mmCIF file of C-alpha atoms and ligand atoms in Angstrom:
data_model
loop_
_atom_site.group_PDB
_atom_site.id
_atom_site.type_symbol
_atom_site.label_atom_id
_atom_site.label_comp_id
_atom_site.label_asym_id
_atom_site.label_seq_id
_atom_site.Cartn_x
_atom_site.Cartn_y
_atom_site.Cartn_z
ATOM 1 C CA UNK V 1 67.583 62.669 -24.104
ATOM 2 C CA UNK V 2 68.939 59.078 -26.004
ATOM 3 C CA UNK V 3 66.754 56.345 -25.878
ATOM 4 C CA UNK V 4 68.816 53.042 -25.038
ATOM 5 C CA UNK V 5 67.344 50.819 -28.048
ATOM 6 C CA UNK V 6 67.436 47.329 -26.774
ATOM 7 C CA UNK V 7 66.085 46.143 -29.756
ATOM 8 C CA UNK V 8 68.065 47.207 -32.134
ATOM 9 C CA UNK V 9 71.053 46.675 -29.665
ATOM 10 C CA UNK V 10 70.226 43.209 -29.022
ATOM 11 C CA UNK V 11 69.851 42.487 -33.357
ATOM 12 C CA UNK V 12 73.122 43.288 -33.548
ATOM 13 C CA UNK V 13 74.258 41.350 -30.331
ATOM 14 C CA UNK V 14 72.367 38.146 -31.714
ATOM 15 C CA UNK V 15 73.932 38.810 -35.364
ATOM 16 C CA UNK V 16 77.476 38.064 -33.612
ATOM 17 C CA UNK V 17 75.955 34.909 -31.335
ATOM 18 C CA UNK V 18 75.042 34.178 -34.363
ATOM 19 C CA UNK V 19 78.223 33.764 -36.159
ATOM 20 C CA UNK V 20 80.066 32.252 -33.253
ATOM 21 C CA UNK V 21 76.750 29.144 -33.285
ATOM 22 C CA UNK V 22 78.546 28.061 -36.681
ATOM 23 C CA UNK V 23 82.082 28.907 -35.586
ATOM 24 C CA UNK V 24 81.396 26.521 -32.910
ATOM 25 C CA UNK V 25 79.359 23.771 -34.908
ATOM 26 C CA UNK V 26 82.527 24.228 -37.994
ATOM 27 C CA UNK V 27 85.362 24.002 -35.573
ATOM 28 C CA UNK V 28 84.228 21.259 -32.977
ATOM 29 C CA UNK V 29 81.178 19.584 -34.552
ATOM 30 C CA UNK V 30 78.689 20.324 -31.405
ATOM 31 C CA UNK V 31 75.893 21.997 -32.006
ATOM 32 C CA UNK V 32 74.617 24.117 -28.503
ATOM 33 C CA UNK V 33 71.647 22.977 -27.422
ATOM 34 C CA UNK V 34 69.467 24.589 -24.752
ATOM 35 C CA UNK V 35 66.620 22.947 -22.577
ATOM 36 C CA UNK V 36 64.159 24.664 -21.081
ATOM 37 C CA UNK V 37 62.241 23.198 -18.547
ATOM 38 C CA UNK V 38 58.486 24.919 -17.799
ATOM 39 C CA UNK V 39 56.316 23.758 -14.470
ATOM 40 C CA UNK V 40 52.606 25.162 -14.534
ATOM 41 C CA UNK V 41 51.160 27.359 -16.909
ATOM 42 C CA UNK V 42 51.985 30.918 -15.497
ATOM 43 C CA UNK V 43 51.334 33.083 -18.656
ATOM 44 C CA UNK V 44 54.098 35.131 -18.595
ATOM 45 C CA UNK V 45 56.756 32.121 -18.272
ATOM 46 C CA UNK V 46 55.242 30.907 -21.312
ATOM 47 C CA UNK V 47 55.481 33.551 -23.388
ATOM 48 C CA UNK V 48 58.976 34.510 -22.039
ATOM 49 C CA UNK V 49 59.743 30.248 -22.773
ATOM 50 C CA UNK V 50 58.607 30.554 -26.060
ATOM 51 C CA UNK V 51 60.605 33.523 -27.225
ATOM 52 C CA UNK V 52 63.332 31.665 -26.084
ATOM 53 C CA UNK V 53 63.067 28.813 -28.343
ATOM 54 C CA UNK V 54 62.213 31.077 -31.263
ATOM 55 C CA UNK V 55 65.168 33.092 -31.065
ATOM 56 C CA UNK V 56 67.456 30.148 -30.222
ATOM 57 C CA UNK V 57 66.298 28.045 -33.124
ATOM 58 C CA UNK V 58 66.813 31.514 -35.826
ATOM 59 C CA UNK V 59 70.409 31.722 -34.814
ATOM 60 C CA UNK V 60 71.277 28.151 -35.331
ATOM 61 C CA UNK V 61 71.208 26.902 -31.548
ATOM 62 C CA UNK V 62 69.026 23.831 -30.691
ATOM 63 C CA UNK V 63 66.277 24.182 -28.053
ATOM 64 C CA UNK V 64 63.652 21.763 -26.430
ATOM 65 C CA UNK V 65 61.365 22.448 -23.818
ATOM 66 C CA UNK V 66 60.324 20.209 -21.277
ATOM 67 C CA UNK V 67 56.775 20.960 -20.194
ATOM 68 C CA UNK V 68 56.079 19.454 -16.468
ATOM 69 C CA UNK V 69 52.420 20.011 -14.680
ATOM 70 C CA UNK V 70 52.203 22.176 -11.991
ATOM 71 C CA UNK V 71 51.319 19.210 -9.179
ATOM 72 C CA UNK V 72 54.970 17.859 -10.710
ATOM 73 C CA UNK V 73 57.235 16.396 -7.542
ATOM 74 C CA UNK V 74 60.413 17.769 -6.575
ATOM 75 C CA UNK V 75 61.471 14.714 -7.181
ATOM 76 C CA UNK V 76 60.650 14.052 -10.157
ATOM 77 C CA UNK V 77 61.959 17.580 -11.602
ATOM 78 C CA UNK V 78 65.144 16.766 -9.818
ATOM 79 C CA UNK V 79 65.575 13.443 -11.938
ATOM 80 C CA UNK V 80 65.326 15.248 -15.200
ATOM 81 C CA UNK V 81 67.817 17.733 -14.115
ATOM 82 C CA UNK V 82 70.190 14.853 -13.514
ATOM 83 C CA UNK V 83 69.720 13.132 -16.389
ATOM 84 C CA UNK V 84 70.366 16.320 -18.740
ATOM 85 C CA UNK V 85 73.407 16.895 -16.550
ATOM 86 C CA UNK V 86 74.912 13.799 -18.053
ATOM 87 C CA UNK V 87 73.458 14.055 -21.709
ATOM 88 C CA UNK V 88 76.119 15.305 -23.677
ATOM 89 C CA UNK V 89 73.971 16.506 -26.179
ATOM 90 C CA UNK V 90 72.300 18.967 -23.729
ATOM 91 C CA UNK V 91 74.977 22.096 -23.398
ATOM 92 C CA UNK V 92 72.801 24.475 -21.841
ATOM 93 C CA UNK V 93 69.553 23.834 -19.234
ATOM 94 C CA UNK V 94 67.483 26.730 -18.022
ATOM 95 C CA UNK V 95 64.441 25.986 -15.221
ATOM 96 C CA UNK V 96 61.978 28.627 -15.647
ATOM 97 C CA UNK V 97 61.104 30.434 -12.738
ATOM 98 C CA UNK V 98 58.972 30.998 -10.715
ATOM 99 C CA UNK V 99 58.356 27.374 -9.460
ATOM 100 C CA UNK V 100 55.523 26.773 -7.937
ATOM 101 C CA UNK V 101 55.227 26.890 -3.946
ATOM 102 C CA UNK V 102 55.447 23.039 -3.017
ATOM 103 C CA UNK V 103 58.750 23.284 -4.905
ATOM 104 C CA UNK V 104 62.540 24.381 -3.306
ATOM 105 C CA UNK V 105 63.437 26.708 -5.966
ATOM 106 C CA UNK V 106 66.777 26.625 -4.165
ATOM 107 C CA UNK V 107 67.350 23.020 -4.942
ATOM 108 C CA UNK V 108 66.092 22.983 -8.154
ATOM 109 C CA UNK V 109 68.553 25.287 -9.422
ATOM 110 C CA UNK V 110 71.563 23.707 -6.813
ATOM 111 C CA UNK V 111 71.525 20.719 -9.155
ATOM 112 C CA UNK V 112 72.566 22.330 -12.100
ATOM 113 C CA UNK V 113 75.363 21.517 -13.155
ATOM 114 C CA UNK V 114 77.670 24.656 -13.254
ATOM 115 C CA UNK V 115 79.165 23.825 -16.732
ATOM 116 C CA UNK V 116 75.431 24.090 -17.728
ATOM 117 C CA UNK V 117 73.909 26.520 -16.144
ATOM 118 C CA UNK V 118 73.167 29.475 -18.781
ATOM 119 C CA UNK V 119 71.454 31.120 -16.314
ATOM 120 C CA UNK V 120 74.067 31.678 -13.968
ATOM 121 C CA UNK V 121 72.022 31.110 -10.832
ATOM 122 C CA UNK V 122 74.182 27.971 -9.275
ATOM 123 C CA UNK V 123 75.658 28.575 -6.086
ATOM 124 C CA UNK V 124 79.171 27.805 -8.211
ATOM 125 C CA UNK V 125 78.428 30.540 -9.999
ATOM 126 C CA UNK V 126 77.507 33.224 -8.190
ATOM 127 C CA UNK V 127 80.422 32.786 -6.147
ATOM 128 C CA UNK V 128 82.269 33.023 -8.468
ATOM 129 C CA UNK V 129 81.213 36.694 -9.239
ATOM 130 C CA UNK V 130 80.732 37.266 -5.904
ATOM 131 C CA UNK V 131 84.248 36.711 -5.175
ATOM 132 C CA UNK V 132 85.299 38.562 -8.621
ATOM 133 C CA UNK V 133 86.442 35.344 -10.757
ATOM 134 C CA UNK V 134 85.000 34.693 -13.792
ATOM 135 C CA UNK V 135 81.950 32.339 -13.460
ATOM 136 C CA UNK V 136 81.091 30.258 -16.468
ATOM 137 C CA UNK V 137 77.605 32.472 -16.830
ATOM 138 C CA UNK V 138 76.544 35.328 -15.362
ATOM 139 C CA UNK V 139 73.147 36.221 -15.379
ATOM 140 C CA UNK V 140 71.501 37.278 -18.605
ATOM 141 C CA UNK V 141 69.824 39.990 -16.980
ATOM 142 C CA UNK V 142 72.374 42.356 -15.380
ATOM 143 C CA UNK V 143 75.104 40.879 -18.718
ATOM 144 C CA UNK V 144 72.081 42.317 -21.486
ATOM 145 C CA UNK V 145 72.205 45.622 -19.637
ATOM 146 C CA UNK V 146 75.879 45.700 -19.457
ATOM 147 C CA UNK V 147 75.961 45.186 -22.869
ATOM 148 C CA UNK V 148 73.488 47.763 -23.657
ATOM 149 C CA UNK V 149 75.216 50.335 -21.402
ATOM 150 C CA UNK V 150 78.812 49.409 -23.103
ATOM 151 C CA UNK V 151 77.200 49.693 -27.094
ATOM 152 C CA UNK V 152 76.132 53.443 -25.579
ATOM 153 C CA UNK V 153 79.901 54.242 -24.451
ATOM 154 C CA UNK V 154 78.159 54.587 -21.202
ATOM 155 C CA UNK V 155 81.441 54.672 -18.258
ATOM 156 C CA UNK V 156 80.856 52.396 -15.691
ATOM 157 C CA UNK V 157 83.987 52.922 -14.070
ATOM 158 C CA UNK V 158 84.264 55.209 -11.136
ATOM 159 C CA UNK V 159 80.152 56.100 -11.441
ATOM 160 C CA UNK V 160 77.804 55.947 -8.728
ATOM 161 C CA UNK V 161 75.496 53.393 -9.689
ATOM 162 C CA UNK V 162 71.991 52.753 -7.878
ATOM 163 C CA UNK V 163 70.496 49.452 -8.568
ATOM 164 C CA UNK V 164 66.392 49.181 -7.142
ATOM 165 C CA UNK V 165 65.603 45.816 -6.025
ATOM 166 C CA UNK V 166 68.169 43.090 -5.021
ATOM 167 C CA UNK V 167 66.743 39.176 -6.569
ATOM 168 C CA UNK V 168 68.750 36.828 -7.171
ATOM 169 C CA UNK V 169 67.671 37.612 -11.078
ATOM 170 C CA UNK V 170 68.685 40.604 -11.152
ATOM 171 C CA UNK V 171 69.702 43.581 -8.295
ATOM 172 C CA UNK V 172 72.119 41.363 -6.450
ATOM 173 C CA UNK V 173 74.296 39.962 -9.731
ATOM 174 C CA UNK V 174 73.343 43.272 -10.797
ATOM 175 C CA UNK V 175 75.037 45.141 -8.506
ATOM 176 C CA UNK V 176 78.221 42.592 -8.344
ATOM 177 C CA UNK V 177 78.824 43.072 -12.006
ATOM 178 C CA UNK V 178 79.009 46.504 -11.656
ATOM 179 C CA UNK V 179 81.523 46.601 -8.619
ATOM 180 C CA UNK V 180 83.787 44.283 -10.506
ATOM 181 C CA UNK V 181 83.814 46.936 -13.522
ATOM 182 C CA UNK V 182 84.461 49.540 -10.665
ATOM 183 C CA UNK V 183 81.906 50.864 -9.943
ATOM 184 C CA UNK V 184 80.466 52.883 -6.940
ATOM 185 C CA UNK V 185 77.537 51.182 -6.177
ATOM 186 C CA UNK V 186 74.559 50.925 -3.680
ATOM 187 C CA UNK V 187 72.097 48.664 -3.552
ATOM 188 C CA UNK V 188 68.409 49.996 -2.505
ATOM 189 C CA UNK V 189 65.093 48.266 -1.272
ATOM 190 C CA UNK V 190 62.254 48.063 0.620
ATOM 191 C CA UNK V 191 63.833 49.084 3.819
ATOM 192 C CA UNK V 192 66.275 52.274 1.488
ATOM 193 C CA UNK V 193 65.736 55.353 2.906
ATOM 194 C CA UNK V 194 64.991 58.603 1.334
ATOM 195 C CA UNK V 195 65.246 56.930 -2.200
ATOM 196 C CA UNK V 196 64.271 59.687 -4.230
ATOM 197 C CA UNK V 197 67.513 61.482 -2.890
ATOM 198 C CA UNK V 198 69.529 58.697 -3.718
ATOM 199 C CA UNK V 199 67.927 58.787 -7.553
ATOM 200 C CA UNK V 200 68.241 62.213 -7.815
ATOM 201 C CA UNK V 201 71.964 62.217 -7.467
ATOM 202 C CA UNK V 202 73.109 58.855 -8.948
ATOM 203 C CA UNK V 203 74.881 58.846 -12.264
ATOM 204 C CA UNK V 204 73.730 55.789 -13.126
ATOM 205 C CA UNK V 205 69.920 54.105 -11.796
ATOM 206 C CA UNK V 206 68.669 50.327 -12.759
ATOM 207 C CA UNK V 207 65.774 50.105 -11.639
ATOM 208 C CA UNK V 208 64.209 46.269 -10.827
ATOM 209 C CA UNK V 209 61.172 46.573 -8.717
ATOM 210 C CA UNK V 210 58.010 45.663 -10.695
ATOM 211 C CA UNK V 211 56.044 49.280 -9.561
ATOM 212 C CA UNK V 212 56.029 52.210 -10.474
ATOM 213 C CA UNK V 213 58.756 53.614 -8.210
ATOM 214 C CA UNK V 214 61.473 56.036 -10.862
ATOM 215 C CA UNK V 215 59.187 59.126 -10.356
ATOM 216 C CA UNK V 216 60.734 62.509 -9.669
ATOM 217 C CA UNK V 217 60.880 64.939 -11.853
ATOM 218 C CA UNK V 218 64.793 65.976 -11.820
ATOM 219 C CA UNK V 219 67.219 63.381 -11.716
ATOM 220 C CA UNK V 220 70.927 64.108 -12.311
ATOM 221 C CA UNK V 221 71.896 66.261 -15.323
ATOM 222 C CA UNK V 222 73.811 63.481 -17.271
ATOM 223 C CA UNK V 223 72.336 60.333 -15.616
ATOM 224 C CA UNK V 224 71.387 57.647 -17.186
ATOM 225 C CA UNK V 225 68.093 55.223 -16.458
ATOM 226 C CA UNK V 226 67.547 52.052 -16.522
ATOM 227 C CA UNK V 227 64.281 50.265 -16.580
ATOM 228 C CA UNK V 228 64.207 46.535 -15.934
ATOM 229 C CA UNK V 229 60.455 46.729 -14.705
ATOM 230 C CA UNK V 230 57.855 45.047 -17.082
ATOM 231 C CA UNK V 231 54.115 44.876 -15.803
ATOM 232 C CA UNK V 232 50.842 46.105 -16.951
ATOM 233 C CA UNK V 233 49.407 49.431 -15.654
ATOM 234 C CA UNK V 234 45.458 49.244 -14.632
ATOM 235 C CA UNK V 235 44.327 50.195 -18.037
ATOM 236 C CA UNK V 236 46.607 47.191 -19.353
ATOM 237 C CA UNK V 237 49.440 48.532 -20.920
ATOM 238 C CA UNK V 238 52.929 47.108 -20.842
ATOM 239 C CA UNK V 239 54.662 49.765 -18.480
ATOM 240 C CA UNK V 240 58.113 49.888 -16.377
ATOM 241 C CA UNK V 241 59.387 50.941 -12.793
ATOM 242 C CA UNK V 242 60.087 54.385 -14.752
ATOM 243 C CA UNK V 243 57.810 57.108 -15.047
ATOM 244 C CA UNK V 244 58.770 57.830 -18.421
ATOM 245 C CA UNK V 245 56.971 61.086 -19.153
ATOM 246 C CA UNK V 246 58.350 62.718 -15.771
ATOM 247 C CA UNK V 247 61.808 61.477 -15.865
ATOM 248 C CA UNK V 248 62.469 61.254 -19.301
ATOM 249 C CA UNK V 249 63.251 65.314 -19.900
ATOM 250 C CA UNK V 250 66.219 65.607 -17.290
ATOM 251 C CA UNK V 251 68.339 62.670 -17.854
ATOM 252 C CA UNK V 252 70.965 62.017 -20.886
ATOM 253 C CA UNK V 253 70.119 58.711 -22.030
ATOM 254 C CA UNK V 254 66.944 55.864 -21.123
ATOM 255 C CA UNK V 255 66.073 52.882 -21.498
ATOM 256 C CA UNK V 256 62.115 52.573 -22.642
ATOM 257 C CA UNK V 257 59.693 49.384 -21.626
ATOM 258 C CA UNK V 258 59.175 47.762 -23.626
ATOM 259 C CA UNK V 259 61.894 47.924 -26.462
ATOM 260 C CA UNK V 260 64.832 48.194 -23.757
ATOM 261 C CA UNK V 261 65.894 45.970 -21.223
ATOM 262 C CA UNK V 262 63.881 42.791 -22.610
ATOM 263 C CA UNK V 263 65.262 42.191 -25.705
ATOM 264 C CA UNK V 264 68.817 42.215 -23.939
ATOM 265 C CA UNK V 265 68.137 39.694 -22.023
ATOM 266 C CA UNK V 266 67.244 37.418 -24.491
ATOM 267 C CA UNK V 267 70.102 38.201 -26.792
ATOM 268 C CA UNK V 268 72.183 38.125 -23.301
ATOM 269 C CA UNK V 269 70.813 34.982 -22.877
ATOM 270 C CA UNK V 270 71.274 33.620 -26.319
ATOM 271 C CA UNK V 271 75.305 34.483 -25.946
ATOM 272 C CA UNK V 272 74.890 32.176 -22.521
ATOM 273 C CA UNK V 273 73.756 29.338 -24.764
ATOM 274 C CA UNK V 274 75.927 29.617 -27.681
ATOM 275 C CA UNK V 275 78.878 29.042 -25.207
ATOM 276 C CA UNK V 276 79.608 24.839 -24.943
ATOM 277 C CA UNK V 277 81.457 23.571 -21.701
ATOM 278 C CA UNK V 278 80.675 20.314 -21.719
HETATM 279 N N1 LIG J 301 62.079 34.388 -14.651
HETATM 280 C C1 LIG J 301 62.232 35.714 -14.845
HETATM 281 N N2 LIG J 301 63.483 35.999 -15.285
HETATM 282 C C2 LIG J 301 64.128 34.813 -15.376
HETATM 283 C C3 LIG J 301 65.438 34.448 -15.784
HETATM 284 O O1 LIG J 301 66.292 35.273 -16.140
HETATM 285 N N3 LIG J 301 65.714 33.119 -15.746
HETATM 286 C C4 LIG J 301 64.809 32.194 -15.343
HETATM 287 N N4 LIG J 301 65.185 30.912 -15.333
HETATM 288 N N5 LIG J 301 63.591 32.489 -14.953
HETATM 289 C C5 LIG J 301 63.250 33.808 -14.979
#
């Protein structure tokens, strides 16, 4: 068994974003700049917020974050997106989700503008990679664990891929990046039957669920697991949708929480922002 070291996958990933921040600044003078726009004080989103900035600001890209109360209006959250739409100083804008209830979410991120949205959550977007053309972001999610599966030599092509859980976040761009790299892929959820079959015999499983729902004991000689789950177990331990200790023996390669998926996505994220449209 291989563990899948997002960490020290994602160093070398933000090494390279790194170097393209001042090929960027040399050649056209702009320095990328991300905003990040908070509502509420949800713990995780702040932590998550803040190791944005931090890793943003080490590799040379500018970041400010843009703190609104949870009572803000939709309104008023909608003004500030259309205002950093037309700053040209602003290259990248990010709304943190989740929003709080009173809020569309849906309209929130609709007025992104595409050119901007490092996320990759617009409807522009994700049609885009829904209909197989090249959006200008996809999502750093499913990208990070692309990237992670690519540094491993891991084939995409022609595998049968089963991706847990279908957000807009992660399982449904998930599962559209895979089909456009060829890909056999289903898509399971609540309503998937017989799911452990479908694990068992899956070259490939991402898993994006939030519970603890990887758990039988042989999966596919070969496979591969992925673990986008993060959440803490009732003695309060950081844990994933993977039952590590059970799994773990009978696969080929992993992906361990914490140490995997998450620091992809940041440095998946990071290559978002280094990228100026506008
Ligand atoms: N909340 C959890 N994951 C994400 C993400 O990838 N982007 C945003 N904006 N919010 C999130």
């Amino acid at each position: 068994m291989i563990l899948l070291d997002g960490k020290k996958t994602s160093e070398k990933i933000l090494k390279k974003v790194k170097f393209n921040v001042e090929k960027t600044i040399n050649n056209t003078g702009r320095v990328p700049h991300l905003v990040v726009i908070i509502v509420g004080e949800n713990p995780a989103s702040q932590i998550y917020v803040r190791n944005k900035k931090n890793t943003a600001e080490k590799i040379g890209i500018k970041s400010t974050v843009i703190e609104f109360p949870e009572n803000v209006s939709e309104k008023n959250l909608l003004k500030k997106i259309a205002e950093l739409n037309k700053d040209n100083d602003v290259t990248g804008i990010l709304v943190q989700l989740p929003l709080p209830k009173h809020i569309n979410k849906n309209n929130i991120v609709q007025a992104i503008a595409p050119q901007k949205d490092v996320d990759g959550f617009t409807p522009e977007n994700v049609g885009k990679l829904a209909i197989g053309i090249e959006p200008y972001f996809y999502p750093a999610t499913p990208q990070g664990i692309i990237m992670l599966l690519d540094e491993y030599k891991i084939k995409i092509e022609g595998a049968d891929i089963l991706v847990i859980g279908r957000s807009n976040i992660v399982g449904r761009p998930m599962s559209q990046m895979l089909i456009n790299r060829n890909a056999t892929v289903t898509t399971a959820h609540s309503y998937t039957k017989d799911l452990d079959d479908k694990i068992k015999t899956a070259d490939i499983v991402i898993s994006a669920v939030g519970k603890k729902i990887v758990r039988c004991k042989m999966v596919k000689k070969n496979s591969v697991i992925v673990d986008v789950g993060i959440f803490k177990d009732a003695n309060g331990k950081l844990t994933g949708d993977v039952d590590f200790e059970y799994v773990s023996p009978s696969c080929e390669f992993i992906s361990p929480v914490p140490g995997g998926v998450g620091p992809m996505t940041i440095a998946s994220l990071m290559y978002n922002a280094s990228k100026v449209y506008v």
